[in-house]
Structures are given as structure tokens and as C-alpha cells.
XYZ file of C-alpha atoms in Angstrom:
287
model
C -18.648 -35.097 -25.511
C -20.768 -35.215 -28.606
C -18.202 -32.469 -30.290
C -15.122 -34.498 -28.993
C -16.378 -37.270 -30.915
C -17.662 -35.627 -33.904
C -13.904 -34.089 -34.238
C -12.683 -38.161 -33.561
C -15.308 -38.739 -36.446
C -14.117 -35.951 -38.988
C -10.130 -36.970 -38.231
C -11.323 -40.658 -38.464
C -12.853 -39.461 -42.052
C -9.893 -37.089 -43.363
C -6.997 -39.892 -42.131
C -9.508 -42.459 -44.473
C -9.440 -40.187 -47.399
C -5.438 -39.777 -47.162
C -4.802 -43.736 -46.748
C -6.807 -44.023 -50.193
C -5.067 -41.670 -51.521
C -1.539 -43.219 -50.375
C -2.619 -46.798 -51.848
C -4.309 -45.086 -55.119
C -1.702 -42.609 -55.614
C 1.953 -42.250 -53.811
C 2.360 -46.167 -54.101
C 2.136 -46.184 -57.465
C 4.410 -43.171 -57.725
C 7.105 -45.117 -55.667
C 6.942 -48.395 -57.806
C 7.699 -46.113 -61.029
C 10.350 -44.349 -59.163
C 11.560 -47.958 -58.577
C 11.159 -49.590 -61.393
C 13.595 -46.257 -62.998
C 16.190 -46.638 -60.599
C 16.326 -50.492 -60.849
C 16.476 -50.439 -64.450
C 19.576 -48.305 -64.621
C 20.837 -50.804 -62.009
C 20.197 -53.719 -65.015
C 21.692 -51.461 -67.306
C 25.233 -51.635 -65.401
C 25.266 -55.149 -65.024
C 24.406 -55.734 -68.859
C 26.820 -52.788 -70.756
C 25.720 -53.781 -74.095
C 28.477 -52.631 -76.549
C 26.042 -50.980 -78.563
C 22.048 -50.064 -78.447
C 20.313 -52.562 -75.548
C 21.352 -55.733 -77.610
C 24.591 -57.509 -78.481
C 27.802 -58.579 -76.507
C 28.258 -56.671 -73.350
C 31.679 -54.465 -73.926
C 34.870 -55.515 -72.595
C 37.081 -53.813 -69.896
C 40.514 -53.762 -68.912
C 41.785 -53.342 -65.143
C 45.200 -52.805 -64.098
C 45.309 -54.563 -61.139
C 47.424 -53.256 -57.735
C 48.154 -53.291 -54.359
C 49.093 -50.262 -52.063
C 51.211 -53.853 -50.168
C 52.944 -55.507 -52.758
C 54.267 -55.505 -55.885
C 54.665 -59.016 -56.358
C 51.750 -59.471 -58.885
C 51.067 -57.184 -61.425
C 48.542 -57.761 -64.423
C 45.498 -56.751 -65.924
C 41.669 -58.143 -65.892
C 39.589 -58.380 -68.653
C 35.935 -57.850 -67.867
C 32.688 -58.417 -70.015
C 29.560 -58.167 -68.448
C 29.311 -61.090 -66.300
C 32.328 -62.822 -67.025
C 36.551 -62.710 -67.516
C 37.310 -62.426 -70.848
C 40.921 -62.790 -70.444
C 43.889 -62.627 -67.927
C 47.234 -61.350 -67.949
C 49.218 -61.526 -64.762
C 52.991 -61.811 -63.933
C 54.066 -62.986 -60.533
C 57.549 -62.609 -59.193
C 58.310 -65.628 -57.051
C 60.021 -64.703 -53.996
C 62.569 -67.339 -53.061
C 64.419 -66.663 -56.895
C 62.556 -62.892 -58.005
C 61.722 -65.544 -61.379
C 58.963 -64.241 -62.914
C 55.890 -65.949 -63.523
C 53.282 -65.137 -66.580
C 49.887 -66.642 -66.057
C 47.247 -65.909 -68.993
C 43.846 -67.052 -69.816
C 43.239 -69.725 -72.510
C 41.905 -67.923 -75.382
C 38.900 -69.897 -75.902
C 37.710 -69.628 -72.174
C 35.788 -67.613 -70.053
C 35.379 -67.149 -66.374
C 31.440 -66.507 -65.432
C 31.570 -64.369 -61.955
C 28.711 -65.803 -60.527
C 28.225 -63.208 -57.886
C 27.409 -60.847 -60.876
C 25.059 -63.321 -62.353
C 23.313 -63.721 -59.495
C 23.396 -60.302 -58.482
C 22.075 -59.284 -61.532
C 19.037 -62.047 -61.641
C 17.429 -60.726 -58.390
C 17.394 -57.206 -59.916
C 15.457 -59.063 -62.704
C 13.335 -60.321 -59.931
C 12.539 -57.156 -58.447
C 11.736 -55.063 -61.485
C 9.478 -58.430 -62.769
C 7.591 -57.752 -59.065
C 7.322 -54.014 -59.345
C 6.078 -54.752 -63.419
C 2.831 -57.021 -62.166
C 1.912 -54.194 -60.467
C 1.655 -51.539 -63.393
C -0.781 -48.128 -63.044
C -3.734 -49.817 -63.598
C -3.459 -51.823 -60.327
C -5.664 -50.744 -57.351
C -4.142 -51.686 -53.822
C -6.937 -52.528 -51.470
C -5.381 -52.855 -48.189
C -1.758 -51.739 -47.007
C -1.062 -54.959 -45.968
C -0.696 -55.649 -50.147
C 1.378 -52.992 -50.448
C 4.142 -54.297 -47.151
C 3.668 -57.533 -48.466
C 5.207 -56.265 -52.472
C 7.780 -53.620 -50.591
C 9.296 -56.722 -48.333
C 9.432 -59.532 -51.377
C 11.226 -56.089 -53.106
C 13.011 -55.594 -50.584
C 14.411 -59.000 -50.136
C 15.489 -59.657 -53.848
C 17.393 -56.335 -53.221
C 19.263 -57.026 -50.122
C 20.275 -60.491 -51.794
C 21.529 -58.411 -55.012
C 23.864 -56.778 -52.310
C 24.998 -59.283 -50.190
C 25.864 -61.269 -52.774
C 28.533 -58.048 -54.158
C 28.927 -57.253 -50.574
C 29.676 -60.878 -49.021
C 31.935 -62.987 -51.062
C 32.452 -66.889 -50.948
C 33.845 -68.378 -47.541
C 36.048 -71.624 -49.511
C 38.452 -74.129 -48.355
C 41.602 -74.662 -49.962
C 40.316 -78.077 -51.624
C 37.740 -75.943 -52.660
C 39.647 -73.538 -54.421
C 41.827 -76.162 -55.848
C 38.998 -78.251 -57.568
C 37.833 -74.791 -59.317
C 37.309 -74.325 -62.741
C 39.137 -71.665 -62.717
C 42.611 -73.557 -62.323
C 42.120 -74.767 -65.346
C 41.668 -71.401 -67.484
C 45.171 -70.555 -67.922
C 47.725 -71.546 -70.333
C 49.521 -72.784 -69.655
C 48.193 -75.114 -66.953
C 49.111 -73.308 -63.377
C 51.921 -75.001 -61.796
C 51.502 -77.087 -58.986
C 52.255 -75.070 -56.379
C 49.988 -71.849 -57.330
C 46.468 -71.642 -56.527
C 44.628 -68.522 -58.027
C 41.170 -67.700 -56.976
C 38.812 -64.503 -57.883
C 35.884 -62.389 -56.475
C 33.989 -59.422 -56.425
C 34.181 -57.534 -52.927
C 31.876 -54.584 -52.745
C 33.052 -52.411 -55.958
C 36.374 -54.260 -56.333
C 37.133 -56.920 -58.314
C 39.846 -59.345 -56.217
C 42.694 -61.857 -57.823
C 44.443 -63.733 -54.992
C 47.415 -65.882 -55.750
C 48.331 -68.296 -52.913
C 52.594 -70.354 -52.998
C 52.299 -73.908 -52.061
C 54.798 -76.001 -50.524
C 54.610 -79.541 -49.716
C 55.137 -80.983 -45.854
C 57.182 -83.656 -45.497
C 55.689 -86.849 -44.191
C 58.008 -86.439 -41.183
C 57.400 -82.644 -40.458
C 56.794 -82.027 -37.001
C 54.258 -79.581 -37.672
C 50.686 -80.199 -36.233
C 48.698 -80.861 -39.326
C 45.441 -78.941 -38.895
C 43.653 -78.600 -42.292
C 42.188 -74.667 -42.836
C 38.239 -74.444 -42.831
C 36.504 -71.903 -45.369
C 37.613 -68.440 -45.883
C 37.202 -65.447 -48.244
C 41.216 -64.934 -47.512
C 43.198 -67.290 -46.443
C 46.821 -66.929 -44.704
C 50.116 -67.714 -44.474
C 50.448 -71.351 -42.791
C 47.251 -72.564 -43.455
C 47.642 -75.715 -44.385
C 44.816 -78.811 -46.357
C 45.255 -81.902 -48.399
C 45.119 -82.457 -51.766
C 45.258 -85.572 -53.328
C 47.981 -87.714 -51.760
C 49.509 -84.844 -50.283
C 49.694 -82.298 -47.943
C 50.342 -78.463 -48.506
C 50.900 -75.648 -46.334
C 50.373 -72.077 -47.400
C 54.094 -70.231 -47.651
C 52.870 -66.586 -49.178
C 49.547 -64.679 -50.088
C 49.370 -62.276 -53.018
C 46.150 -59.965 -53.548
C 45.944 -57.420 -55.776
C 42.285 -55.867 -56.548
C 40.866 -52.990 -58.745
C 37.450 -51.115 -58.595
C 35.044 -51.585 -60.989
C 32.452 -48.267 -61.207
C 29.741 -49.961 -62.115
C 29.486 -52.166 -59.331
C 29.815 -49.175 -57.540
C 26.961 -47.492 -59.094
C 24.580 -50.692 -58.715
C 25.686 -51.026 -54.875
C 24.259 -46.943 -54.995
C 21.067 -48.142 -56.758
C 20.503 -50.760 -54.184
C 20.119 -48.797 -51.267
C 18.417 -45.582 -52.398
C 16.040 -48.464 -53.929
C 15.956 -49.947 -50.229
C 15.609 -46.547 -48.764
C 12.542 -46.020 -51.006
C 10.530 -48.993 -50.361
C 11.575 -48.452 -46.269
C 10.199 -44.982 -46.682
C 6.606 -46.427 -47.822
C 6.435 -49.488 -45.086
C 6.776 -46.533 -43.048
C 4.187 -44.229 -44.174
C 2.339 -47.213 -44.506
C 2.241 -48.205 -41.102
C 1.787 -44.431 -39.623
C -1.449 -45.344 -40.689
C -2.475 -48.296 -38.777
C -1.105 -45.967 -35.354
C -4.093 -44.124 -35.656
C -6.580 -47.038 -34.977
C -6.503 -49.459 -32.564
C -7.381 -52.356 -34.718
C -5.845 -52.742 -38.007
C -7.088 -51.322 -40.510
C -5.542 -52.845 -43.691
């Protein structure tokens, strides 16, 4: 009996000694693995044209469709925001086509990047107030840093991940109807997103319903993508959906900060958990 619990003792003692050396040592290894990974993160969302200052560079996309070939154009990206626009649409009751451009003194902020981009700033600022010099008393400290990480992270995602459910009024009272020159004819609505790596232009045809149409007037509710025959009001009118164009192209970058998110989740996971072992081997808790 009194060697059974002179062993519990001496595991009791050696499991002690490893937990300080986890909160003294490994944590801090993590953070700086971290704060590494989530700075080259920052870096893609900031592509400075030259050194770490000035404007962020611009990009051209060609965007297509594997579906259609109704809309054809390219996408200016600079950091954050759309530069310019150049897009021709072939309408298809005539095969006219239509050139939409960007006004040359506008620009379009994507404010999934911006956002996406301020809760990496969030996360490296939490990881920073932590620095080597820090000594983590419990491991409760440490759960509580890895889930406010953790969190900022998973909203950097979503927001790449999940784009904006909209209406059609929605769409229609955007800003961004009113970047092109010239204005956007009546019965075009344009609207633009990032979806996962892939920056998305949809072009939606309007046409008017007659005040004695026989269709059941059911406005549309919110949606990323919206379909043929949806139908909302706008103004003194209302307008029915006739055809959907989207055309998309992938942006690395986004594809490389999407990467950087979840080995970053994966890491701070990967402590909770070795953080937690711990409190398995007593039956209170001991952090």
C-alpha cells in the first residue's frame, strides 16, 4: 500500500514538473509559431507594392465560367478593394453587347477582406501581449488566450468562407450600382463577393411585370445567389428576375490565408488538447 502510493506520489510529482514545463515552455513555443504563421497571413491580405509600406499592388483577373460565355471581363484587385472593372455582357434576347466599366475615380472596398483581415490583426495583437517574458500560471490562462485566438480566426474564415445572404432591394440600393460609367441600365443589377478563394461578379436581367400579370407576386428573401424568377419591388415597380450570369476567378492569396487559418486553428486545438490531458490525471482541477 505504502509503495502503491509512493509510486501515485512520484507520478503525481513527474506529471507536476511536465505541466510547468508545458505552461513555461511549449506554450510559448506555440504562440511564436503563431504569431509566424499569422503574420504571413497579414502579409497576403496587405501585398504592399514594394518593402512593407506603400499602396498594396494591383491585380488583374480574367474572369470565366466553365457555364457561360455570356460575360466576359476582367477584375482589378488592390489589396482590399476593386480598382477597376471591365466587363462585356452579351444580352440574350438581341446577342447586343454590353460594356460595363468602373468610374475611374472610384473604388469598390470588399469588406469581407477588410474584415477578414482586421481579426487577423486581432489575433496576432492577442498572441503579442503575451510575449516570452510572460509566465502562465494556470492552464486555464492558457484555454482562455487559445479560444479568444481561436475565435478571431474562425471569424477571419467564415467571413471568406460565408458570403452575404441579400435581397434584391438590397443589392439594388448598393454602392456598387453606382461605380460604373456609365450608370448601369435599369434593368442590370451587378453584385460582387469573395467565396472561399474566388472572387464572384454576378450580373442579374430585369424585366418589369405588368400591373395585370397573372403571376403570383411573391417578393425573394436574402440570398448569396439568386435565380431565375425571383421576383422584389423597387421603387414603384415590380421586377422579376429573367437570367443569371456568374462568372468568378481564384485569387491565390485568399487561398493561402484560408491555409494559414486552419493550420493556425489546428495549432492552438493541438495545445487545448495537451492542455487538458493534464487535468485527466487528477480528479479535481488542477489549473
Amino acid at each position: 500500500m505504502a509503495t502503491a502510493m509512493a509510486a501515485t506520489a512520484a507520478e503525481r510529482t513527474v506529471l507536476e514538473e511536465e505541466f510547468r514545463w508545458l505552461l513555461h515552455a511549449e506554450v510559448h513555443a506555440v504562440l511564436r509559431q503563431l504569431q509566424d504563421i499569422l503574420k504571413e497571413a497579414s502579409l497576403r491580405f496587405t501585398l504592399p507594392g514594394s518593402g512593407t509600406e506603400g499602396p498594396a499592388k494591383q491585380e488583374n483577373f480574367i474572369l470565366g465560367s466553365c457555364s457561360t460565355d455570356q460575360v466576359k471581363g476582367v477584375l482589378t484587385l488592390q489589396g482590399d478593394a476593386l480598382s477597376q472593372a471591365d466587363v462585356n455582357l452579351k444580352m440574350p434576347r438581341n446577342n447586343q453587347l454590353l460594356h460595363l466599366a468602373f468610374r475611374e475615380d472610384k473604388q469598390w472596398k470588399l469588406q469581407q477582406i477588410q474584415d477578414a483581415r482586421n481579426h487577423v490583426s486581432q489575433a496576432i495583437y492577442l498572441l503579442a501581449n503575451r510575449d516570452e517574458n510572460y509566465q502562465f500560471k494556470t492552464g486555464a490562462e492558457v484555454l482562455k488566450l487559445m479560444d479568444a485566438v481561436m475565435l478571431q480566426l474562425t471569424r477571419a474564415r467564415n467571413r471568406l468562407t460565408t458570403p452575404a445572404t441579400l435581397t434584391l432591394p438590397e443589392i439594388a440600393a448598393s454602392g456598387l450600382t453606382r461605380m460604373f460609367a456609365p450608370s448601369l441600365p435599369s434593368d442590370l443589377l451587378v453584385n460582387v463577393y469573395i467565396n472561399l478563394n474566388k472572387l464572384c461578379l454576378t450580373v442579374y436581367q430585369l424585366h418589369a411585370l405588368q400591373p395585370n400579370s397573372t403571376k403570383n407576386f411573391r417578393p425573394a428573401g436574402g440570398s448569396v445567389l439568386h435565380s431565375p424568377g425571383a421576383m422584389f419591388e423597387w421603387g414603384a415597380q415590380r421586377l422579376e428576375v429573367s437570367h443569371v450570369h456568374k462568372v468568378e476567378c481564384v485569387v491565390p492569396w485568399l487561398n493561402d490565408a484560408l491555409v494559414y487559418f486552419t493550420v493556425s486553428l489546428q495549432l492552438c486545438q493541438q495545445l487545448k488538447d495537451k492542455i487538458s490531458v493534464f487535468s485527466s490525471y487528477w480528479s479535481y482541477r488542477p489549473f
